Amino acid sequence: MWLAAAVPSLARRLLLLGPPPPPLLLLLSRSSRRRRRLHSLGLAAMPEKRPFERLPAEVSPINYSLCLKPDLLDFTFEGKLEAAAQVRQATNQIVMNCADIDIITASYAPEGDEEIHATGFNYQNEDEKVTLSFPSTLQTGTGTLKIDFVGELNDKMKGFYRSRYTTPAGEVRYAAVTQFEATDARRAFPCWDEPAIKATFDISLVVPKDRVALSNMNVIERKPYPDDENLVEVKFARTPVMSTYLVAFVVGEYDFVETRSKDGVCVRVYTPVGKAEQGKFALEVAAKTLPFYKDYFNVPYPLPKIDLIAIADFAAGAMENWGLVTYRETALLIDPKNSCSSSRQWVALVVGHELAHQWFGNLVTMEWWTHLWLNEGFASWIEYLCVDHCFPEYDIWTQFVSADYTRAQELDALDNSHPIEVSVGHPSEVDEIFDAISYSKGASVIRMLHDYIGDKDFKKGMNMYLTKFQQKNAATEDLWESLESASGKPIAAVMNTWTKQMGFPLIYVEAEQVEDDRVLKLSQKKFCASGPYGGEDCPQWMVPITISTSEDPSQAKLKILMDKPEMSVVLKNVKPDQWVKLNLGTVGFYRTQYSSAMLESLLPGIRDLSLPPVDRLGLQNDLFSLARAGIISTVEVLKVMEAFVNEPNYTVWSDLSCNLGILSTLLSHTDFYEEIQEFVKDVFSPIGERLGWDPKPGEGHLDALLRGLVLGKLGKAGHKATLEEARRRFKEHVEGKQILSADLRSPVYLTVLKHGDGATLDIMLKLHKQADMQEEKNRIERVLGATLSPELIQKVLTFALSEEVRPQDTVSVIGGVAGGSKHGRKAAWKFIKDNWEELHNRYQGGFLISRLIKLSVEGFAVDKMAGEVKAFFESHPAPSAERTIQQCCENILLNAAWLKRDADSIHQYLLQRKTSPPSV
C-alpha cells in the first residue's frame, strides 16, 4: 500500500512547494531535562497494548467461494460464502473475523456427511470476531462452511465501501469498491483475516448490467441474473493461494486503455468515463515495469492480467491487491496538457511501488503485521530502482534522500519513535505502524543493505527468497538468511541492529595528518532529537561506512563495517590539502558530525560543486539536524546555507527549502519573522533570476521542478518582482488569455493567495469548482491555507468539510491552513477540536486521522500546547493515532526549547546581515 501520508514525503515537496508545517523533529538542548518534562506530561512511553489473541488454529480455509450482490442505491450488500475448510482438531465452534456484518444463517457440512446448522453467533465486536457455535462436534477432516450474510456499503473508505463520483452529464452516482489492508476484508465477508491464513478464492459479483465488474482474476463467465433482468452475474477465475487483505472487487462505470507487456501479460488502466486518454502514461509505466521486475527477481508475474484502476474516494495513495491495483485518481491519471512534472513522477513511483508488491508481498507475504516493514520498506526502495530504469532523467536516487531518508531520520530521532519491527496485535495497533519508519526507514536500510552486499548478490538472494517462499509466508529472518547465503556476509547480525532497536547513530569523526596518511578517529552514539545522548548503555549499531576524498569524490576510497563504539582508520596517501568525507552518496543510515577543521575543508566543495549533489544535500541536512538538536548553533547552519548560491540541483534546493520552511515556521512564533523571509529571498533570488519564468530550450523534468520550487519559495516570502509577475500571469490565466503551464500553477496560486484578499480566494474556489481534473482540485486545495486573514482562514476551514472536497483531501486542506501561518495553526487546531466528532467518525481507525493530527499540531512551539494536545486526546481517544499524538507533543516541546535556545542568536545574525551583507 502506498500511503498518501507516505507519498507526500516526495509529493509534498513537489506539490506543496511551501513546506508543510515543520515535519517531525524540532529539537532541544538537554536530553535529561527534556525527558523529565516528557515524563511530567506523561509523554515518555506508549500506553499499554490492548489484549489480543490471533485466531485459533482448529479450523482453516482451503478455498472461499464468495458471491456478493451490492445495492448501489441503498448502500447495502448481500453475500453468500461457501468455504472449503479443514478441521484440524475436533471442535464445536468456528472462530472467524467479522465486523459490521450480520450473519443470517451458517452451517457446516463435513465431506460426505449431513449439514450441521450453527445454533449461535457470538459477536466479539471489540476484537472484530464472531464465534459460530454448533450443536455437535465437528470432527477432523474437510467440509464446507456456508454463511449467508448482509452488510453495509459504508462511507469510511475501508472494507466494501461506496465511492461517490459524477458522470460526464453531471449526475452524482456511487461505485462499490474495496480496501482491505490491513484488517478490513472482515467488513466484506466473514473470513480468517490474517495474512498467514492463505486460501484460493472463487469470486462472483451480481451487478447492474451496465456497470463494469472487476476482481483479482480475469472474467470467466458473465450471465443474466435469474431474479432480475437488469442484473448480471460475473464470475472470475480462481486465484492462486493468497491472503485476504489482497482480495479486491470494484463495481462502477469506467473506461480503459490496454496493452500487453513483452511477457504477454494483459495490462489495463481503468479511468473515469471519458478520461481513458489520462490512463496512457500509467499504462506505459506498468508495461515497462512488469518485465523489469520479472528480470530483477527472475520470477515470472504469476497472474494472466493486471488492472490498475482510479477510485474517486480512496484513503491511501494506492493498494496492491493482486491483479487489481487500486489508486487515488491523482496517483494514476495524467493529462498531457494539465499535469505537472511532479505528478508524472509521482504516478511513476506509485505504479512502481504497487507492482513490486505483486511479487514482494503478494506472492510471498509477511507472516504477521510485525513484518509489515518488509513489504513496505522493500517496495518503497525498489520503486526508485524501477523509476530510475524507466526514467533515468529524473535523478530519482538523489530525490530518495530528500523524500525518504531524511524524513525517516527526523522521526526516528524522537524518544517516541519505534523499531522497524514492531510487535503488533490488536487491529488498532496495525494502523499505527503504516508510518515513515515502516516505509521510509525500511527503504533506507534496504538501500544501505543493497549497497553493502552489491547488486549481483542482492538479486541472487532475492530470487532464492521468492522461490523458496512463493505462495507462502515469511518473516524478516527468512530474507536475511537468503541474502546471507547469497553474499557470505553477516546480514542478520548487521541488520538486527537496524530493525530490532529504534533510532540510528551519530558518527563523530576527527582527523589527523600523519606523514602521507590521514588517520580518522570514529565514535558512534545514538542520535537524539533532544541533544547528546545522556543515558546509560548507549545502543550500538553495525554501520557500513564509506569514506571518500577530494581526489575522487564519487568513489569510495575505503569501505569498513564499524562494529564497535570507537575505532581508528588509516587512509593511505591523502595529501594535507585534500578533504575527507564520510557516507558517500548519503547511503548509510546515520548522521555525521565532523571536527571543525574537517567541516571547514568540506565547505568549498559546496560552493565549487566538487562534492556530488547527494553529498552536498546530506552535509547540509546533517548540520541542520545537529542545530535542531542543540549540538551546534543554528547560525552556523545559516552561514552554510549561504554557500549554496551556485547550487544547480533541484533536490538539493528542495531539501534546503524544506529546512528553511521548518525554520520559518519556528520563527513565526517571534517578532522577527520578516527577517527570516528576507534571508529566504536572499538565498533564492539568484537562482530565481537564472531560471526565469519560462522554460528554455533543452530543459527537462528537473528544471521544471526546480523552477516551480524556487518561484513558490520567492512568492511566498513576498519577493516583489516574483509577486508582481505571479499576479500578472494569474490574471491572464483566469481571463483565459494565457493559460498557466501545469508546472507554474502551484507557485502562482500560492503566491497570489498568500498576498491576496477575499476576491482572490473566491476566484480560487471558482477555479476549484470548474476543474475537471482531480489533480487540479488537489493543487488548489493544498494552497488554500496560504491565505492570511482570520475571516478567510475560517472560510477555507469550512470549505474543507464541504461536499466540494473529497473526504481523503479534507486532511490536506486543514493541514495547509495549519502550515500557512501562525494564526492558521491556531484556527486549524480549534477547528479540529470543534469538529472532532465528525472528523473522527469519517477517518476512524485509519491512518488519515494520524496524518490530520500531525499536520495540525506539530508546528506549535509553546510548552503548554503539548499539555493541551495531550489533554484533548485523553478525553477524545483516537487509538490508532496514539503514537502520533505522543510524537507531536514531543515535537512541540522540542520546538519550544529550540526557540528558547537559539532565537536571540538567529535574530542578531539576521540583523547583522542587513548592516554588512555576506560576500558571496
PDB file of C-alpha atoms in Angstrom, residues 236-459:
ATOM      1  CA  PHE A 236     -13.936 -14.679 -12.047  1.00  0.00           C
ATOM      2  CA  ALA A 237     -11.239 -17.333 -12.392  1.00  0.00           C
ATOM      3  CA  ARG A 238      -9.846 -18.977  -9.270  1.00  0.00           C
ATOM      4  CA  THR A 239      -6.999 -17.046  -7.648  1.00  0.00           C
ATOM      5  CA  PRO A 240      -3.693 -18.537  -6.544  1.00  0.00           C
ATOM      6  CA  VAL A 241      -3.279 -19.147  -2.809  1.00  0.00           C
ATOM      7  CA  MET A 242      -3.376 -15.670  -1.255  1.00  0.00           C
ATOM      8  CA  SER A 243      -4.080 -13.585   1.864  1.00  0.00           C
ATOM      9  CA  THR A 244      -7.487 -11.998   2.495  1.00  0.00           C
ATOM     10  CA  TYR A 245      -6.116  -8.426   2.635  1.00  0.00           C
ATOM     11  CA  LEU A 246      -5.202  -8.684  -1.080  1.00  0.00           C
ATOM     12  CA  VAL A 247      -8.696  -9.620  -2.299  1.00  0.00           C
ATOM     13  CA  ALA A 248     -10.485  -6.849  -4.213  1.00  0.00           C
ATOM     14  CA  PHE A 249     -13.615  -6.096  -6.197  1.00  0.00           C
ATOM     15  CA  VAL A 250     -14.905  -2.989  -7.938  1.00  0.00           C
ATOM     16  CA  VAL A 251     -18.325  -2.251  -9.428  1.00  0.00           C
ATOM     17  CA  GLY A 252     -18.783   1.039 -11.290  1.00  0.00           C
ATOM     18  CA  GLU A 253     -18.551   2.952 -14.581  1.00  0.00           C
ATOM     19  CA  TYR A 254     -15.100   3.082 -16.164  1.00  0.00           C
ATOM     20  CA  ASP A 255     -13.287   3.368 -19.485  1.00  0.00           C
ATOM     21  CA  PHE A 256      -9.942   1.666 -20.026  1.00  0.00           C
ATOM     22  CA  VAL A 257      -6.794   1.556 -22.140  1.00  0.00           C
ATOM     23  CA  GLU A 258      -4.886  -1.685 -22.562  1.00  0.00           C
ATOM     24  CA  THR A 259      -1.691  -3.216 -23.853  1.00  0.00           C
ATOM     25  CA  ARG A 260       0.332  -6.398 -23.411  1.00  0.00           C
ATOM     26  CA  SER A 261       3.693  -6.417 -21.664  1.00  0.00           C
ATOM     27  CA  LYS A 262       6.541  -8.033 -23.587  1.00  0.00           C
ATOM     28  CA  ASP A 263       5.924 -11.105 -21.397  1.00  0.00           C
ATOM     29  CA  GLY A 264       2.357 -11.389 -22.689  1.00  0.00           C
ATOM     30  CA  VAL A 265       0.533 -10.122 -19.557  1.00  0.00           C
ATOM     31  CA  CYS A 266      -2.654  -8.163 -20.325  1.00  0.00           C
ATOM     32  CA  VAL A 267      -2.302  -4.714 -18.679  1.00  0.00           C
ATOM     33  CA  ARG A 268      -5.268  -2.364 -18.373  1.00  0.00           C
ATOM     34  CA  VAL A 269      -5.692   1.053 -16.786  1.00  0.00           C
ATOM     35  CA  TYR A 270      -9.296   1.865 -15.839  1.00  0.00           C
ATOM     36  CA  THR A 271     -10.233   5.555 -15.691  1.00  0.00           C
ATOM     37  CA  PRO A 272     -13.382   7.591 -15.075  1.00  0.00           C
ATOM     38  CA  VAL A 273     -15.664   7.596 -18.139  1.00  0.00           C
ATOM     39  CA  GLY A 274     -14.354   9.918 -20.848  1.00  0.00           C
ATOM     40  CA  LYS A 275     -10.814  10.042 -19.435  1.00  0.00           C
ATOM     41  CA  ALA A 276      -9.208   6.950 -20.978  1.00  0.00           C
ATOM     42  CA  GLU A 277      -6.511   9.181 -22.502  1.00  0.00           C
ATOM     43  CA  GLN A 278      -5.339  10.039 -18.974  1.00  0.00           C
ATOM     44  CA  GLY A 279      -4.506   6.372 -18.300  1.00  0.00           C
ATOM     45  CA  LYS A 280      -1.885   6.120 -21.055  1.00  0.00           C
ATOM     46  CA  PHE A 281       1.128   7.319 -19.047  1.00  0.00           C
ATOM     47  CA  ALA A 282       0.477   4.826 -16.202  1.00  0.00           C
ATOM     48  CA  LEU A 283      -0.135   2.103 -18.810  1.00  0.00           C
ATOM     49  CA  GLU A 284       3.251   2.779 -20.394  1.00  0.00           C
ATOM     50  CA  VAL A 285       4.958   2.710 -16.965  1.00  0.00           C
ATOM     51  CA  ALA A 286       3.188  -0.524 -15.936  1.00  0.00           C
ATOM     52  CA  ALA A 287       4.051  -2.254 -19.232  1.00  0.00           C
ATOM     53  CA  LYS A 288       7.757  -1.394 -18.722  1.00  0.00           C
ATOM     54  CA  THR A 289       7.707  -2.226 -15.013  1.00  0.00           C
ATOM     55  CA  LEU A 290       6.356  -5.795 -15.119  1.00  0.00           C
ATOM     56  CA  PRO A 291       9.251  -7.118 -17.300  1.00  0.00           C
ATOM     57  CA  PHE A 292      11.755  -5.123 -15.203  1.00  0.00           C
ATOM     58  CA  TYR A 293      10.640  -6.904 -12.013  1.00  0.00           C
ATOM     59  CA  LYS A 294      10.399 -10.268 -13.752  1.00  0.00           C
ATOM     60  CA  ASP A 295      14.032  -9.897 -14.809  1.00  0.00           C
ATOM     61  CA  TYR A 296      15.184  -8.470 -11.479  1.00  0.00           C
ATOM     62  CA  PHE A 297      13.603 -11.230  -9.385  1.00  0.00           C
ATOM     63  CA  ASN A 298      13.981 -13.878 -12.089  1.00  0.00           C
ATOM     64  CA  VAL A 299      10.417 -14.982 -11.219  1.00  0.00           C
ATOM     65  CA  PRO A 300       7.538 -14.501 -13.733  1.00  0.00           C
ATOM     66  CA  TYR A 301       4.452 -12.428 -12.877  1.00  0.00           C
ATOM     67  CA  PRO A 302       2.053 -15.153 -11.700  1.00  0.00           C
ATOM     68  CA  LEU A 303      -1.366 -13.923 -12.961  1.00  0.00           C
ATOM     69  CA  PRO A 304      -2.775 -13.643 -16.505  1.00  0.00           C
ATOM     70  CA  LYS A 305      -3.697  -9.968 -16.169  1.00  0.00           C
ATOM     71  CA  ILE A 306      -3.178  -6.854 -14.125  1.00  0.00           C
ATOM     72  CA  ASP A 307      -5.640  -3.972 -13.843  1.00  0.00           C
ATOM     73  CA  LEU A 308      -4.813  -0.538 -12.438  1.00  0.00           C
ATOM     74  CA  ILE A 309      -7.923   1.467 -11.542  1.00  0.00           C
ATOM     75  CA  ALA A 310      -8.567   5.047 -10.378  1.00  0.00           C
ATOM     76  CA  ILE A 311     -11.006   5.266  -7.447  1.00  0.00           C
ATOM     77  CA  ALA A 312     -12.672   8.590  -6.614  1.00  0.00           C
ATOM     78  CA  ASP A 313     -12.805   8.249  -2.789  1.00  0.00           C
ATOM     79  CA  PHE A 314      -9.669   6.494  -1.615  1.00  0.00           C
ATOM     80  CA  ALA A 315      -7.849   6.884   1.691  1.00  0.00           C
ATOM     81  CA  ALA A 316      -4.373   5.614   0.797  1.00  0.00           C
ATOM     82  CA  GLY A 317      -2.358   6.581  -2.267  1.00  0.00           C
ATOM     83  CA  ALA A 318      -2.786   3.110  -3.766  1.00  0.00           C
ATOM     84  CA  MET A 319      -3.266  -0.538  -2.803  1.00  0.00           C
ATOM     85  CA  GLU A 320      -1.509  -3.562  -4.312  1.00  0.00           C
ATOM     86  CA  ASN A 321      -4.458  -6.004  -4.465  1.00  0.00           C
ATOM     87  CA  TRP A 322      -3.179  -8.931  -6.524  1.00  0.00           C
ATOM     88  CA  GLY A 323      -4.102  -8.361 -10.165  1.00  0.00           C
ATOM     89  CA  LEU A 324      -6.406  -5.375  -9.380  1.00  0.00           C
ATOM     90  CA  VAL A 325      -4.398  -2.445  -8.050  1.00  0.00           C
ATOM     91  CA  THR A 326      -6.489   0.479  -6.788  1.00  0.00           C
ATOM     92  CA  TYR A 327      -5.285   4.115  -6.843  1.00  0.00           C
ATOM     93  CA  ARG A 328      -6.360   7.602  -5.960  1.00  0.00           C
ATOM     94  CA  GLU A 329      -7.104   9.384  -9.226  1.00  0.00           C
ATOM     95  CA  THR A 330      -4.111  11.685  -8.661  1.00  0.00           C
ATOM     96  CA  ALA A 331      -1.774   8.683  -8.312  1.00  0.00           C
ATOM     97  CA  LEU A 332      -2.781   7.191 -11.679  1.00  0.00           C
ATOM     98  CA  LEU A 333      -4.207   9.764 -14.103  1.00  0.00           C
ATOM     99  CA  ILE A 334      -2.013  12.066 -16.178  1.00  0.00           C
ATOM    100  CA  ASP A 335      -3.388  14.667 -18.581  1.00  0.00           C
ATOM    101  CA  PRO A 336      -0.695  15.500 -21.146  1.00  0.00           C
ATOM    102  CA  LYS A 337      -1.728  19.198 -21.096  1.00  0.00           C
ATOM    103  CA  ASN A 338      -2.719  19.780 -17.476  1.00  0.00           C
ATOM    104  CA  SER A 339      -0.491  17.516 -15.381  1.00  0.00           C
ATOM    105  CA  CYS A 340       2.693  18.881 -13.866  1.00  0.00           C
ATOM    106  CA  SER A 341       6.091  17.164 -13.907  1.00  0.00           C
ATOM    107  CA  SER A 342       5.839  16.211 -10.233  1.00  0.00           C
ATOM    108  CA  SER A 343       2.559  14.384 -10.895  1.00  0.00           C
ATOM    109  CA  ARG A 344       4.161  12.280 -13.634  1.00  0.00           C
ATOM    110  CA  GLN A 345       6.963  11.369 -11.285  1.00  0.00           C
ATOM    111  CA  TRP A 346       4.516  10.547  -8.502  1.00  0.00           C
ATOM    112  CA  VAL A 347       2.474   8.275 -10.779  1.00  0.00           C
ATOM    113  CA  ALA A 348       5.650   6.505 -11.940  1.00  0.00           C
ATOM    114  CA  LEU A 349       6.762   5.902  -8.332  1.00  0.00           C
ATOM    115  CA  VAL A 350       3.367   4.701  -7.120  1.00  0.00           C
ATOM    116  CA  VAL A 351       2.948   2.317 -10.071  1.00  0.00           C
ATOM    117  CA  GLY A 352       6.487   1.029  -9.423  1.00  0.00           C
ATOM    118  CA  HIS A 353       5.703   0.549  -5.714  1.00  0.00           C
ATOM    119  CA  GLU A 354       2.439  -1.341  -6.167  1.00  0.00           C
ATOM    120  CA  LEU A 355       3.693  -3.599  -8.959  1.00  0.00           C
ATOM    121  CA  ALA A 356       6.727  -4.574  -6.842  1.00  0.00           C
ATOM    122  CA  HIS A 357       4.244  -5.857  -4.247  1.00  0.00           C
ATOM    123  CA  GLN A 358       2.815  -8.297  -6.807  1.00  0.00           C
ATOM    124  CA  TRP A 359       5.939 -10.352  -6.021  1.00  0.00           C
ATOM    125  CA  PHE A 360       7.142  -8.989  -2.709  1.00  0.00           C
ATOM    126  CA  GLY A 361       4.041  -9.088  -0.511  1.00  0.00           C
ATOM    127  CA  ASN A 362       1.537 -10.920  -2.701  1.00  0.00           C
ATOM    128  CA  LEU A 363       3.470 -13.953  -3.942  1.00  0.00           C
ATOM    129  CA  VAL A 364       5.460 -14.051  -0.690  1.00  0.00           C
ATOM    130  CA  THR A 365       3.574 -12.464   2.203  1.00  0.00           C
ATOM    131  CA  MET A 366       4.709 -11.390   5.661  1.00  0.00           C
ATOM    132  CA  GLU A 367       3.755 -13.919   8.326  1.00  0.00           C
ATOM    133  CA  TRP A 368       2.255 -11.231  10.583  1.00  0.00           C
ATOM    134  CA  TRP A 369       1.982  -7.433  10.683  1.00  0.00           C
ATOM    135  CA  THR A 370       5.165  -7.259  12.787  1.00  0.00           C
ATOM    136  CA  HIS A 371       6.933  -7.810   9.447  1.00  0.00           C
ATOM    137  CA  LEU A 372       4.901  -5.190   7.569  1.00  0.00           C
ATOM    138  CA  TRP A 373       8.068  -3.162   7.106  1.00  0.00           C
ATOM    139  CA  LEU A 374       9.438  -5.936   4.910  1.00  0.00           C
ATOM    140  CA  ASN A 375       6.580  -5.405   2.449  1.00  0.00           C
ATOM    141  CA  GLU A 376       6.538  -1.640   2.560  1.00  0.00           C
ATOM    142  CA  GLY A 377      10.203  -0.863   3.110  1.00  0.00           C
ATOM    143  CA  PHE A 378      11.186  -3.111   0.231  1.00  0.00           C
ATOM    144  CA  ALA A 379       8.568  -1.695  -2.171  1.00  0.00           C
ATOM    145  CA  SER A 380       9.481   1.855  -1.112  1.00  0.00           C
ATOM    146  CA  TRP A 381      13.098   1.125  -2.076  1.00  0.00           C
ATOM    147  CA  ILE A 382      12.632  -0.817  -5.295  1.00  0.00           C
ATOM    148  CA  GLU A 383      10.092   1.683  -6.716  1.00  0.00           C
ATOM    149  CA  TYR A 384      13.076   4.054  -7.080  1.00  0.00           C
ATOM    150  CA  LEU A 385      15.164   1.361  -8.770  1.00  0.00           C
ATOM    151  CA  CYS A 386      12.314   0.811 -11.202  1.00  0.00           C
ATOM    152  CA  VAL A 387      11.738   4.532 -11.925  1.00  0.00           C
ATOM    153  CA  ASP A 388      15.486   5.039 -12.385  1.00  0.00           C
ATOM    154  CA  HIS A 389      15.330   2.257 -15.003  1.00  0.00           C
ATOM    155  CA  CYS A 390      12.308   3.768 -16.783  1.00  0.00           C
ATOM    156  CA  PHE A 391      13.202   7.475 -16.373  1.00  0.00           C
ATOM    157  CA  PRO A 392      16.946   7.979 -15.762  1.00  0.00           C
ATOM    158  CA  GLU A 393      16.465  11.734 -16.356  1.00  0.00           C
ATOM    159  CA  TYR A 394      14.550  12.046 -13.034  1.00  0.00           C
ATOM    160  CA  ASP A 395      17.776  11.682 -10.940  1.00  0.00           C
ATOM    161  CA  ILE A 396      15.438   9.815  -8.631  1.00  0.00           C
ATOM    162  CA  TRP A 397      18.004   8.418  -6.177  1.00  0.00           C
ATOM    163  CA  THR A 398      19.028  11.916  -5.111  1.00  0.00           C
ATOM    164  CA  GLN A 399      15.341  12.626  -4.544  1.00  0.00           C
ATOM    165  CA  PHE A 400      15.096   9.476  -2.416  1.00  0.00           C
ATOM    166  CA  VAL A 401      17.457  11.042   0.132  1.00  0.00           C
ATOM    167  CA  SER A 402      15.315  14.147   0.497  1.00  0.00           C
ATOM    168  CA  ALA A 403      11.981  12.324   0.357  1.00  0.00           C
ATOM    169  CA  ASP A 404      12.544   9.158   2.395  1.00  0.00           C
ATOM    170  CA  TYR A 405      15.933   9.008   4.081  1.00  0.00           C
ATOM    171  CA  THR A 406      15.933  12.392   5.846  1.00  0.00           C
ATOM    172  CA  ARG A 407      12.234  12.093   6.647  1.00  0.00           C
ATOM    173  CA  ALA A 408      12.792   8.764   8.397  1.00  0.00           C
ATOM    174  CA  GLN A 409      15.714  10.205  10.360  1.00  0.00           C
ATOM    175  CA  GLU A 410      13.570  13.128  11.549  1.00  0.00           C
ATOM    176  CA  LEU A 411      11.000  10.753  13.034  1.00  0.00           C
ATOM    177  CA  ASP A 412      13.481   8.152  14.269  1.00  0.00           C
ATOM    178  CA  ALA A 413      15.413  10.658  16.406  1.00  0.00           C
ATOM    179  CA  LEU A 414      12.393  11.068  18.697  1.00  0.00           C
ATOM    180  CA  ASP A 415      12.003   9.291  22.035  1.00  0.00           C
ATOM    181  CA  ASN A 416       8.576   8.222  20.760  1.00  0.00           C
ATOM    182  CA  SER A 417       9.825   6.537  17.611  1.00  0.00           C
ATOM    183  CA  HIS A 418       9.660   2.741  17.358  1.00  0.00           C
ATOM    184  CA  PRO A 419      11.827  -0.039  15.931  1.00  0.00           C
ATOM    185  CA  ILE A 420      11.251  -1.067  12.307  1.00  0.00           C
ATOM    186  CA  GLU A 421       9.957  -4.405  13.592  1.00  0.00           C
ATOM    187  CA  VAL A 422       7.087  -3.750  15.981  1.00  0.00           C
ATOM    188  CA  SER A 423       5.189  -6.416  17.809  1.00  0.00           C
ATOM    189  CA  VAL A 424       1.531  -5.732  16.935  1.00  0.00           C
ATOM    190  CA  GLY A 425      -1.662  -7.457  17.928  1.00  0.00           C
ATOM    191  CA  HIS A 426      -4.957  -5.604  18.011  1.00  0.00           C
ATOM    192  CA  PRO A 427      -6.173  -4.148  14.673  1.00  0.00           C
ATOM    193  CA  SER A 428      -5.898  -0.583  16.040  1.00  0.00           C
ATOM    194  CA  GLU A 429      -2.161  -1.132  16.533  1.00  0.00           C
ATOM    195  CA  VAL A 430      -1.672  -2.321  12.956  1.00  0.00           C
ATOM    196  CA  ASP A 431      -2.861   1.004  11.507  1.00  0.00           C
ATOM    197  CA  GLU A 432      -0.298   2.850  13.600  1.00  0.00           C
ATOM    198  CA  ILE A 433       2.734   1.241  12.001  1.00  0.00           C
ATOM    199  CA  PHE A 434       1.887   2.399   8.487  1.00  0.00           C
ATOM    200  CA  ASP A 435       4.318   5.278   9.027  1.00  0.00           C
ATOM    201  CA  ALA A 436       7.644   6.744   7.962  1.00  0.00           C
ATOM    202  CA  ILE A 437       9.550   4.130   9.969  1.00  0.00           C
ATOM    203  CA  SER A 438       7.991   1.120   8.192  1.00  0.00           C
ATOM    204  CA  TYR A 439       8.145   2.799   4.776  1.00  0.00           C
ATOM    205  CA  SER A 440      10.998   5.299   4.666  1.00  0.00           C
ATOM    206  CA  LYS A 441      13.404   3.917   7.269  1.00  0.00           C
ATOM    207  CA  GLY A 442      12.633   0.431   5.938  1.00  0.00           C
ATOM    208  CA  ALA A 443      13.516   1.598   2.413  1.00  0.00           C
ATOM    209  CA  SER A 444      16.637   3.398   3.654  1.00  0.00           C
ATOM    210  CA  VAL A 445      18.107   0.398   5.481  1.00  0.00           C
ATOM    211  CA  ILE A 446      17.375  -1.836   2.473  1.00  0.00           C
ATOM    212  CA  ARG A 447      19.196   0.700   0.271  1.00  0.00           C
ATOM    213  CA  MET A 448      22.132   0.573   2.701  1.00  0.00           C
ATOM    214  CA  LEU A 449      21.989  -3.240   2.701  1.00  0.00           C
ATOM    215  CA  HIS A 450      21.899  -3.385  -1.119  1.00  0.00           C
ATOM    216  CA  ASP A 451      24.972  -1.148  -1.236  1.00  0.00           C
ATOM    217  CA  TYR A 452      26.736  -3.294   1.395  1.00  0.00           C
ATOM    218  CA  ILE A 453      26.004  -6.586  -0.421  1.00  0.00           C
ATOM    219  CA  GLY A 454      26.297  -5.385  -4.039  1.00  0.00           C
ATOM    220  CA  ASP A 455      23.593  -5.683  -6.728  1.00  0.00           C
ATOM    221  CA  LYS A 456      24.616  -9.097  -8.070  1.00  0.00           C
ATOM    222  CA  ASP A 457      24.433 -10.951  -4.746  1.00  0.00           C
ATOM    223  CA  PHE A 458      21.367  -8.965  -3.699  1.00  0.00           C
ATOM    224  CA  LYS A 459      19.450 -10.139  -6.791  1.00  0.00           C
TER     225      LYS A 459
END
